[in-house]
Coordinates of C-alpha atoms in Angstrom, one line a residue:
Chain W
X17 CA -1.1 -24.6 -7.3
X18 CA 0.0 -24.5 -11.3
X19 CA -2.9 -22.5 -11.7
X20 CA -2.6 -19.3 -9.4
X21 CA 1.0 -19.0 -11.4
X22 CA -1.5 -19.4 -14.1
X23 CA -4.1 -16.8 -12.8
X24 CA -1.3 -14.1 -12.0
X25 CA 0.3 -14.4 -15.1
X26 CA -3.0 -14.3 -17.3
X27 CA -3.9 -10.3 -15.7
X28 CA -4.6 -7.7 -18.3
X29 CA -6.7 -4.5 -17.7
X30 CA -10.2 -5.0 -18.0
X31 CA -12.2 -1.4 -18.9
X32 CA -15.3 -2.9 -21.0
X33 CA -17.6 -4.8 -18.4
X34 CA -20.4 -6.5 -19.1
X35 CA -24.0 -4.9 -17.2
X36 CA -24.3 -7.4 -14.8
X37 CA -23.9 -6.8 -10.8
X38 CA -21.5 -8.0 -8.4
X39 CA -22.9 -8.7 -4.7
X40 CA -22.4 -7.1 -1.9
X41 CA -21.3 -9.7 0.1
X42 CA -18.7 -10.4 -3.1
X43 CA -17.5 -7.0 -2.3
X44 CA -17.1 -8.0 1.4
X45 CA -15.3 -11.2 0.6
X46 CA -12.8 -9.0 -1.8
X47 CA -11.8 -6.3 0.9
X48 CA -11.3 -9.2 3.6
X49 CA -8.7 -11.3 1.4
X50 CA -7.7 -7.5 1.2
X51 CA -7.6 -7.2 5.0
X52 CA -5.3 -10.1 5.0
X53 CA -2.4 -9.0 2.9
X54 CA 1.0 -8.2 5.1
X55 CA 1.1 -5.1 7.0
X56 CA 4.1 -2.5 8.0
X57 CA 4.2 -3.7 11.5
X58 CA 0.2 -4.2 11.9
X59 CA -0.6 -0.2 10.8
X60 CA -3.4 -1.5 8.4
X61 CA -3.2 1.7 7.0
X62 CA -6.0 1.2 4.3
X63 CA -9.4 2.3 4.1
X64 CA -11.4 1.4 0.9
X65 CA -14.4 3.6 -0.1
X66 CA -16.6 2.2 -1.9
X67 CA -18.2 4.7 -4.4
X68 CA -22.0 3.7 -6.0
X69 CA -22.9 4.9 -9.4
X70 CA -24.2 8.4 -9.9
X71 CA -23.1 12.2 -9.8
X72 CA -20.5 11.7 -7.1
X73 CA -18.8 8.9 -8.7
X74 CA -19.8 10.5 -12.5
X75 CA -17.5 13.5 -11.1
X76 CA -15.1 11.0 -10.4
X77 CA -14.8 9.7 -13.6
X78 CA -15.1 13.1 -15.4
X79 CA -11.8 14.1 -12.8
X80 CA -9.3 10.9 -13.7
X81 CA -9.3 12.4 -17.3
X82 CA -13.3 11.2 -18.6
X83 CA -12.5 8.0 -18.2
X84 CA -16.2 6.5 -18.8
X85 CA -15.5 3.0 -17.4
X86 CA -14.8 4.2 -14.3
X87 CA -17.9 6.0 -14.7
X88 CA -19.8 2.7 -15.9
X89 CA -17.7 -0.4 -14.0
X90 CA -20.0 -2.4 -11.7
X91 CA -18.3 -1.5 -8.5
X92 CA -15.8 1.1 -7.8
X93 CA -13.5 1.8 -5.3
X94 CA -11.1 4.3 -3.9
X95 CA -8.3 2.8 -1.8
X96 CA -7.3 5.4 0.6
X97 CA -4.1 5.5 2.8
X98 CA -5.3 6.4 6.0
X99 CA -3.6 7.5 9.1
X100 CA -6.7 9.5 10.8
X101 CA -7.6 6.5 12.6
X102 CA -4.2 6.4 14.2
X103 CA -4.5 9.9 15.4
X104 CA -7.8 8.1 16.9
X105 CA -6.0 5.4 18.7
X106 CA -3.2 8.3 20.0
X107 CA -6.4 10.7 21.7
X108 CA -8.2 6.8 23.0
X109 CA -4.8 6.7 25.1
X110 CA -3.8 10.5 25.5
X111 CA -0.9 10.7 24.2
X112 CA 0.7 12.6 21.1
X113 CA 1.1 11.0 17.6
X114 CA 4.5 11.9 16.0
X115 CA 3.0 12.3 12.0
X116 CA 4.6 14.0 9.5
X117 CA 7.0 11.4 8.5
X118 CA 8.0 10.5 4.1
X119 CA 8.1 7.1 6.0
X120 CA 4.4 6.9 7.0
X121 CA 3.7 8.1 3.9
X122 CA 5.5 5.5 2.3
X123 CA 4.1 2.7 4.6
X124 CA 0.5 3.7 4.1
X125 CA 1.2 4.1 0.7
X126 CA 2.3 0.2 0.4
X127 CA -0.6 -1.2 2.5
X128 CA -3.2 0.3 0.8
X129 CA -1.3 -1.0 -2.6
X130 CA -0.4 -4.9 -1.4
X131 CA -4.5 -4.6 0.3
X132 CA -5.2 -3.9 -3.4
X133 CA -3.7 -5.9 -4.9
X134 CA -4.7 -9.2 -2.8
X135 CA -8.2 -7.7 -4.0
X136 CA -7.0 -7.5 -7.3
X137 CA -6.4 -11.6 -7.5
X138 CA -9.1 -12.4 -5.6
X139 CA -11.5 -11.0 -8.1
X140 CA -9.7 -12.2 -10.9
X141 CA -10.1 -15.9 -9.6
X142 CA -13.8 -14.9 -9.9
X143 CA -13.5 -14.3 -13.4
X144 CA -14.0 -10.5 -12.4
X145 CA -11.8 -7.9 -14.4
X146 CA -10.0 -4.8 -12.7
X147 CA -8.8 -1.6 -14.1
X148 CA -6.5 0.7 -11.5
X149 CA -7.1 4.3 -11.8
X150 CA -4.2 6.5 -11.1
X151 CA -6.2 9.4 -12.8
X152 CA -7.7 10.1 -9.8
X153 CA -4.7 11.9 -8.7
X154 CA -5.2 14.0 -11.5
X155 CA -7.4 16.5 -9.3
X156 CA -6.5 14.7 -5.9
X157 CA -7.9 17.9 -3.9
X158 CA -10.9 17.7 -5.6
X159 CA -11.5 13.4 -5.2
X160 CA -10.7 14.0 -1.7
X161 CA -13.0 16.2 -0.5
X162 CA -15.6 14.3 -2.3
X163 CA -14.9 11.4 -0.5
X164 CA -14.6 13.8 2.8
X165 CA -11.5 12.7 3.7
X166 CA -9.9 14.0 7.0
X167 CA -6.6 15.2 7.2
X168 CA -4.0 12.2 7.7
X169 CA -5.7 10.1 4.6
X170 CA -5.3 10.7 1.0
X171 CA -7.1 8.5 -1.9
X172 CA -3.8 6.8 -4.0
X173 CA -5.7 5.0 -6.6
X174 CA -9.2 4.1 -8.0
X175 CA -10.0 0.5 -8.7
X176 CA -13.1 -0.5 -11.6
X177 CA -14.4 -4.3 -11.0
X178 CA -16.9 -5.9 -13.5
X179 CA -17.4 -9.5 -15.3
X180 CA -15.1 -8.4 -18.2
X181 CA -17.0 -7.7 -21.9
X182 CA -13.5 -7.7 -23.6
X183 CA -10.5 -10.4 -24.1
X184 CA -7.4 -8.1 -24.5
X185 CA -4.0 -9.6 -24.9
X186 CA -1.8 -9.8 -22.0
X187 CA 1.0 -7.1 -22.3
X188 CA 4.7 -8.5 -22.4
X189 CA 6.7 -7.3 -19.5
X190 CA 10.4 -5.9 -19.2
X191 CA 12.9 -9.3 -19.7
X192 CA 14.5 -11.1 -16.6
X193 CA 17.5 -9.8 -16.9
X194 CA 16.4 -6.2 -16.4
X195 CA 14.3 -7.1 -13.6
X196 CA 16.0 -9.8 -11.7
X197 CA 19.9 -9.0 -10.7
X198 CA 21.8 -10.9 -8.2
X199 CA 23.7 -9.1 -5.7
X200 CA 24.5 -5.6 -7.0
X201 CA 22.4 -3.4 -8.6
X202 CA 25.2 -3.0 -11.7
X203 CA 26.4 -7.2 -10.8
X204 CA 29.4 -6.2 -10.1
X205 CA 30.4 -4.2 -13.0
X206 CA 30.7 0.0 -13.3
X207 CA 27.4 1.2 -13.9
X208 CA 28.5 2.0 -17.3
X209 CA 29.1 -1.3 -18.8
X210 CA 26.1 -2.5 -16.5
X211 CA 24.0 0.4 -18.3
X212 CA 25.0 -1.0 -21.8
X213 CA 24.0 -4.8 -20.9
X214 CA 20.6 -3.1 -19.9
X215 CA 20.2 -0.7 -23.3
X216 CA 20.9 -3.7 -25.5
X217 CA 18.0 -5.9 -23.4
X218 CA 16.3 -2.7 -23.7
X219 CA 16.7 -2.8 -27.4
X220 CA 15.5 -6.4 -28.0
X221 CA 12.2 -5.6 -25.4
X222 CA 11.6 -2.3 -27.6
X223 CA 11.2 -4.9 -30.9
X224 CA 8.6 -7.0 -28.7
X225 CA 6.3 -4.2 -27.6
X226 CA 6.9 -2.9 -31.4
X227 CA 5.6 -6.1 -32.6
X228 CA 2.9 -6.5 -29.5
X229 CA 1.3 -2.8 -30.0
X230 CA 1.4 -3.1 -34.2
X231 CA -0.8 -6.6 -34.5
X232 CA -3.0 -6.3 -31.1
X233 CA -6.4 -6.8 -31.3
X234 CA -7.8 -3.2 -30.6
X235 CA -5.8 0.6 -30.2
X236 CA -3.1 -0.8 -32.4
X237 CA -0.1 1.1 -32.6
X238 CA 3.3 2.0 -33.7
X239 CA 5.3 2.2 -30.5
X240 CA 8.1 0.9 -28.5
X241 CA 8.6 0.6 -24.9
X242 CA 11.4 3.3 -24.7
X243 CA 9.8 5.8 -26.8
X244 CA 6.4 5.6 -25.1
X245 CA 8.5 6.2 -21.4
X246 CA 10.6 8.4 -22.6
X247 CA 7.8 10.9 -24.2
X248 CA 5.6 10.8 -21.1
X249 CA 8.8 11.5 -18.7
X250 CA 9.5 15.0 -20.8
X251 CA 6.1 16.0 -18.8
X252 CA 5.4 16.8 -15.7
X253 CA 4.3 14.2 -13.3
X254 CA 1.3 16.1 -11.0
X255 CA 3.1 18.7 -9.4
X256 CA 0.5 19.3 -7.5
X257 CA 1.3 16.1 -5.4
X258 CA 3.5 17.8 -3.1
X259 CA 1.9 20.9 -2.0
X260 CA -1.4 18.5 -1.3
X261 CA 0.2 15.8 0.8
X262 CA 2.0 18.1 2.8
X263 CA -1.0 20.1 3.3
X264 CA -2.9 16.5 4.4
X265 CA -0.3 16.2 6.9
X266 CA 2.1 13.6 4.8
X267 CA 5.9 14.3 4.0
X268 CA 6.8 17.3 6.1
X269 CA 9.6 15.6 7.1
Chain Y
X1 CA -11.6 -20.2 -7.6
X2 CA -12.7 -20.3 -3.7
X3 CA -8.8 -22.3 -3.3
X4 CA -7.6 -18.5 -4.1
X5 CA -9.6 -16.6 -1.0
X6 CA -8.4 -19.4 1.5
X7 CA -5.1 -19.1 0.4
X8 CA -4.9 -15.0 0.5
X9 CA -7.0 -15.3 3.8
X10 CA -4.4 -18.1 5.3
X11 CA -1.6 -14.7 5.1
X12 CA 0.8 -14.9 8.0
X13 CA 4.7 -13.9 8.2
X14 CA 6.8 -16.5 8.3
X15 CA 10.4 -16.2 10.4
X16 CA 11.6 -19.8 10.6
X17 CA 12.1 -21.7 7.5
X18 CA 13.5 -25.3 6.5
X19 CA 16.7 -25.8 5.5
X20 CA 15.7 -27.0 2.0
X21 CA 17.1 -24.5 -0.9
X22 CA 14.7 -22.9 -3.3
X23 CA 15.1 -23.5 -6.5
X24 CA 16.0 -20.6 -9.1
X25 CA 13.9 -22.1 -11.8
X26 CA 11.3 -21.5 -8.8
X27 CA 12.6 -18.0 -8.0
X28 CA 12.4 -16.8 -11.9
X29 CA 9.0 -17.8 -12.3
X30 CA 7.9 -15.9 -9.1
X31 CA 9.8 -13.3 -10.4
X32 CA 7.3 -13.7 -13.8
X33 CA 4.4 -13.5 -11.9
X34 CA 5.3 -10.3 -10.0
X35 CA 6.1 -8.5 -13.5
X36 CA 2.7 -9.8 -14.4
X37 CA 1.0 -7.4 -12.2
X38 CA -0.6 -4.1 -13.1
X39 CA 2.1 -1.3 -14.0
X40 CA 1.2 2.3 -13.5
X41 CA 1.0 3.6 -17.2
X42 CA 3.0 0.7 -18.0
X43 CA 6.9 1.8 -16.6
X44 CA 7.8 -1.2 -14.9
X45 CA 9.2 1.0 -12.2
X46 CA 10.4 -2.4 -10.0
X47 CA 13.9 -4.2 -10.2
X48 CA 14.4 -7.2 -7.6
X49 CA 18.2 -7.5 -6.3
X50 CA 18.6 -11.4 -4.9
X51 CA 21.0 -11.5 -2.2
X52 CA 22.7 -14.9 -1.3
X53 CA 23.8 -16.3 1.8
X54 CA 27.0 -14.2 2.7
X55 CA 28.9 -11.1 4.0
X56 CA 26.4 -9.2 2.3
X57 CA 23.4 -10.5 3.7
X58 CA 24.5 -11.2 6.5
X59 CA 25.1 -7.1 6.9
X60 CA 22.2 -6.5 5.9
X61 CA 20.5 -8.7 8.1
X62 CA 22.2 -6.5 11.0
X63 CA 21.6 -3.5 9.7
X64 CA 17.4 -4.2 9.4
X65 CA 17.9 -4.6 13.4
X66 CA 19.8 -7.8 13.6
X67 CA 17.2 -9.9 11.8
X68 CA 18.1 -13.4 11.9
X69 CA 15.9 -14.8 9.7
X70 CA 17.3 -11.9 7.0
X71 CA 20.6 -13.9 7.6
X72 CA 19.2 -17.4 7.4
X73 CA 16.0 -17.7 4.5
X74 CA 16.8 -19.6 2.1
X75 CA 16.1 -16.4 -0.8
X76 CA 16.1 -12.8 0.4
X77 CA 15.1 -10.1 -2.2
X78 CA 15.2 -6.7 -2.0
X79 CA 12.5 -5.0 -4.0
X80 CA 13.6 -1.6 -5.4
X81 CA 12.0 1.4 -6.7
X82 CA 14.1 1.9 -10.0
X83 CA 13.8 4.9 -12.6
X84 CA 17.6 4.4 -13.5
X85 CA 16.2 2.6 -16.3
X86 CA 14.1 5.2 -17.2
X87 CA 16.6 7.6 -17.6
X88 CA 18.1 5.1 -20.1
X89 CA 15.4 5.6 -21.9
X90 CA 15.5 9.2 -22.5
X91 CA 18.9 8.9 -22.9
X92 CA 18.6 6.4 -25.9
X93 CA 16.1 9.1 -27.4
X94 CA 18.5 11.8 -26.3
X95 CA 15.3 13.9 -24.8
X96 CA 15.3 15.1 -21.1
X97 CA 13.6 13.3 -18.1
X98 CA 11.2 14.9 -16.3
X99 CA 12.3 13.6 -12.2
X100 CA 11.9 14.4 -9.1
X101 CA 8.3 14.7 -8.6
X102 CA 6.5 13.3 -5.7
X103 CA 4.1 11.4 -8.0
X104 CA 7.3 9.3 -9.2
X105 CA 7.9 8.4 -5.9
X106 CA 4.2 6.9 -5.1
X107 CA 4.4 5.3 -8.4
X108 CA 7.4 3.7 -8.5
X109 CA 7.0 2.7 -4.3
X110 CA 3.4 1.4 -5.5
X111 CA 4.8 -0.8 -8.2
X112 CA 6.8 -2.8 -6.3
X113 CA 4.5 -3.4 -4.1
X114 CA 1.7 -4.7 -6.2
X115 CA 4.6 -6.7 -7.9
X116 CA 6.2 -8.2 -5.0
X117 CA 2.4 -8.8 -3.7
X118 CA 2.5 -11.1 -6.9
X119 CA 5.6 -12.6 -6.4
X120 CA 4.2 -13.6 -2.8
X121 CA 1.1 -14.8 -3.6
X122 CA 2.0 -17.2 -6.2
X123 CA 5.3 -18.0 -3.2
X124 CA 2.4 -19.1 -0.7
X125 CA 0.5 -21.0 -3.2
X126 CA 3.3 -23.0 -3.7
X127 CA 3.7 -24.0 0.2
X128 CA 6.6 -21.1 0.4
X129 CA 6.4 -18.8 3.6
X130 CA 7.4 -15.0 3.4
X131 CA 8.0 -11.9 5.8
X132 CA 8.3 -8.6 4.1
X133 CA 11.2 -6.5 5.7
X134 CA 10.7 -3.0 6.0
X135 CA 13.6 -2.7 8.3
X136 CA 16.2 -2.5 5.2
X137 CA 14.9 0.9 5.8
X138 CA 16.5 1.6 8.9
X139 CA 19.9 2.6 7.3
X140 CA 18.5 2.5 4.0
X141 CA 21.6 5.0 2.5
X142 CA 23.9 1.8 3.7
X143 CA 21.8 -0.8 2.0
X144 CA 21.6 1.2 -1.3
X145 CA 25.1 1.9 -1.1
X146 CA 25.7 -2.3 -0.5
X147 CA 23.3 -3.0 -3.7
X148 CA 25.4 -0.4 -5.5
X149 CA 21.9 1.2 -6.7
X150 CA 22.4 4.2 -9.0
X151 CA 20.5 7.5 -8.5
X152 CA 17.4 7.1 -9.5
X153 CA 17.1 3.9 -7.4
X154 CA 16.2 2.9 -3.7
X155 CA 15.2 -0.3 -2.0
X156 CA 11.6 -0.1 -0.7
X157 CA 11.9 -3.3 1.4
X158 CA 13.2 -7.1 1.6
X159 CA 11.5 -10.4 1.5
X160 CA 12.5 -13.6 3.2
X161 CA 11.1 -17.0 1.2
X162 CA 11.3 -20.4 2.3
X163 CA 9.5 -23.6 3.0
X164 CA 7.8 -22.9 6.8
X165 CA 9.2 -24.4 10.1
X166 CA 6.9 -23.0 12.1
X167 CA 2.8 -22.6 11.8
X168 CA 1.7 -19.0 13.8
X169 CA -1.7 -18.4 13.9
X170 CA -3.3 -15.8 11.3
X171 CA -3.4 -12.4 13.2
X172 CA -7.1 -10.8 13.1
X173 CA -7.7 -7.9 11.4
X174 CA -9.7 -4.7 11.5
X175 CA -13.3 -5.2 11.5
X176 CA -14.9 -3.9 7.9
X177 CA -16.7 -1.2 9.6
X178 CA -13.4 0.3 9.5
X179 CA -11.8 -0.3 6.5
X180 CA -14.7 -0.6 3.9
X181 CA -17.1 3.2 3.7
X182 CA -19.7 4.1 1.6
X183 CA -19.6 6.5 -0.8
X184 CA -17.9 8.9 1.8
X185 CA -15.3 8.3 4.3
X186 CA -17.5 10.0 7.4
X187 CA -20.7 8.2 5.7
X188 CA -22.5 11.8 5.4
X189 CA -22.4 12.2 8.9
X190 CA -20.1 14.8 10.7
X191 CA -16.2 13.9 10.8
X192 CA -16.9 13.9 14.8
X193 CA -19.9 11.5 15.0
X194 CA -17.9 9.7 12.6
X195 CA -14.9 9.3 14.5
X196 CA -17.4 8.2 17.7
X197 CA -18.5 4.7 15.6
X198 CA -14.9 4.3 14.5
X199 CA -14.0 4.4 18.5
X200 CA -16.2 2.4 19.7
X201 CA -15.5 -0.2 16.4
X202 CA -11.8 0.1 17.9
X203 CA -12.3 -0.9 21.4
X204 CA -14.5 -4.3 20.2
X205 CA -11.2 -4.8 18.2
X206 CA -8.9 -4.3 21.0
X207 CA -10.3 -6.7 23.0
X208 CA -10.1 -9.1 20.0
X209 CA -6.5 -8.4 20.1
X210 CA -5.9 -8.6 23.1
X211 CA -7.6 -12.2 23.2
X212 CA -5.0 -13.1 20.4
X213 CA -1.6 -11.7 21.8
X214 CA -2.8 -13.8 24.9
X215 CA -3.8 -16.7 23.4
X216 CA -1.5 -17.2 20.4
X217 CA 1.0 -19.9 20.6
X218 CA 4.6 -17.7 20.5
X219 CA 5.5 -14.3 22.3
X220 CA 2.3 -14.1 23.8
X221 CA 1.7 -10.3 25.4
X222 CA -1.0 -8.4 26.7
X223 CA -1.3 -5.5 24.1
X224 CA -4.7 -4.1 22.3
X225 CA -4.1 -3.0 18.8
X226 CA -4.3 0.6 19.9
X227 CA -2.0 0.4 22.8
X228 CA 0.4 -1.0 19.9
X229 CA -0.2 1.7 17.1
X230 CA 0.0 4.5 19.7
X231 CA 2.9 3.4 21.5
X232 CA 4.8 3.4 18.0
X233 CA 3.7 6.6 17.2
X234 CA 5.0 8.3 19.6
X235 CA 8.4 7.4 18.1
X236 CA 10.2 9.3 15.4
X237 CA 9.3 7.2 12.0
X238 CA 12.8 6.9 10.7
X239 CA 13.3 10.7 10.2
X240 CA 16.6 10.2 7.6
X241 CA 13.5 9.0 4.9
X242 CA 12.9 12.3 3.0
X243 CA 16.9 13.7 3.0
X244 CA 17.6 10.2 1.6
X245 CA 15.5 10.2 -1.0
X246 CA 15.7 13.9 -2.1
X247 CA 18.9 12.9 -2.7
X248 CA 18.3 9.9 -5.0
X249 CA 16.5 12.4 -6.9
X250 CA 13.1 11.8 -5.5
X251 CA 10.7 13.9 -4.6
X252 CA 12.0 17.0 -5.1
X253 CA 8.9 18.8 -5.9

């Protein structure tokens, strides 16, 4: 199967989509090949809530940072990790649930993002484009009580899905030898000398995404890979996170 | 592409492989295909340590609670959360990082999971089996420690490849009354009459479980998916989680 390599390799954000709807029982088909991803010892931990156009899903868009094609995609969804039904199951057989855990939020966390992504490549083999939105964590208080979410579930991302009206280029990733090491963390080197190898790959990967973001088609800019990380990591990353997952019942201890 | 739903709807762990080596060539271009996937704001928050066959896995393998297969697949990976690199990249800018939030820790968790969801997908189209291990989490400080990750760093979880020896069945999951909402997670009714179709939604599932723990070829059991979930969760979800990771400088705040 050349061509799911082919697929998988070919994925680029899609936010422009074309006005054309995608089916219900499309939808349907996309959350079962969801359904069917691997699961933390069977906790299927995911709920998906799928959000129709209008005011609700217009506040949304307005809340993950006016982002108008979540706003405008075809079909949207929030992919929620989602231990209330668990709490369910514990009062069906009358016993107490032990919640609470940075584990279960870790676990739910993961199911809800492998469910996704199985969703992901299933709508890409379609010829559907897909956008994530981590934006709705923006205001995750307020997405969450849209979506009347009960204590034990949180929404973790936002998902647009549309026939795509835009061919952008597919971004060039970190090189192998960043991402692929065999055995140790620092292969058997001090961390130092390991740290070099990696700043000089760095290096050569900042001169790609140079060249990549200068002569792209659209948003063309003057950028490399370590600058863009390093500016956004000298802000804040939602502070609010904490405080909110806690209060859901996530990460007390 | 309908080849593409069978295949992600044809998901089932695999713990017995072939004796037959994977190739490398094979295990770069997975690789490839995993770095393909969706990044949030594009950090590439994933590095994948390969383990061979040896005192090292074998270790590990014992410490994920005496796994054999761990020990025995042909490739084991262990998927890790990494912001070491990130650090690098401030460093080579000479500007601060910005760590410790809880948001890092979802995002980085969530990218290797939509990248090693990659990395299996285009595995299984190529006849390969896989079974994620989440039990590297059971002493995850010692597994760290064996990988010699840096701060910064921790393994989210393993993953046996290798040609199948064995065929299990495909394990039903939750019916889409559950995991698919409109619009709002209680579907405008109250969170109680809510709750009361999710029940009875969970007891027709339980006794579809129940039909395939009895029926299924290997380790056949009578269990019902509830009995299952609330039995675990009446257990401490390894507790050490949050100490451990507030020390690799994670989620802090």
């Amino acid at each position: 199967m050349q061509d799911v390599t082919h697929l998988l390799q070919s994925h680029r954000s899609i936010r422009t989509f074309k006005d054309i709807p995608i089916e219900q029982s499309i939808v349907e088909e996309l959350i079962c090949s969801g359904q069917a991803a691997a699961t933390s010892s069977f906790i299927q931990a995911c709920t998906v809530i799928q959000v129709s156009k209008g005011a609700k899903r217009e506040k949304i868009a307005e809340l993950a940072g006016n982002q108008n094609y979540v706003k405008k995609a075809p079909v949207f969804l929030v992919f929620c990790a989602d231990m209330h039904r668990h709490q369910l199951a514990c009062e069906m057989h009358k016993v107490p649930m032990k919640s609470g855990y940075t584990e279960q939020l870790l676990t739910a966390s993961i199911d809800c993002a492998l469910f996704a992504q199985n969703v992901v490549i299933a709508a890409e083999a379609l010829g559907l484009g897909i956008c994530y939105i981590g934006g709705i964590r923006n205001d995750i208080a307020a997405v969450s009580s849209l979506l009347d979410l009960p204590d034990l579930a949180f929404p973790v991302f936002g998902l647009c899905l549309g026939y795509p009206d835009q061919n952008p280029e597919v971004k060039p990733r970190l090189p192998l030898s960043l991402t692929l090491k065999q055995n140790s963390y620092s292969q058997h080197k001090t961390l130092n000398e390991a740290d070099k190898d990696d700043i000089a790959a760095l290096e050569a990967y900042d001169q790609q995404i140079r060249e990549y973001y200068k002569s792209r088609t659209s948003a063309q800019k003057e950028m490399s890979w370590t600058e863009q990380i390093s500016g956004m990591l000298q802000k804040e990353a939602r502070p609010h996170m904490m405080d909110f997952l806690q209060g859901k019942g996530f990460m007390k201890r």
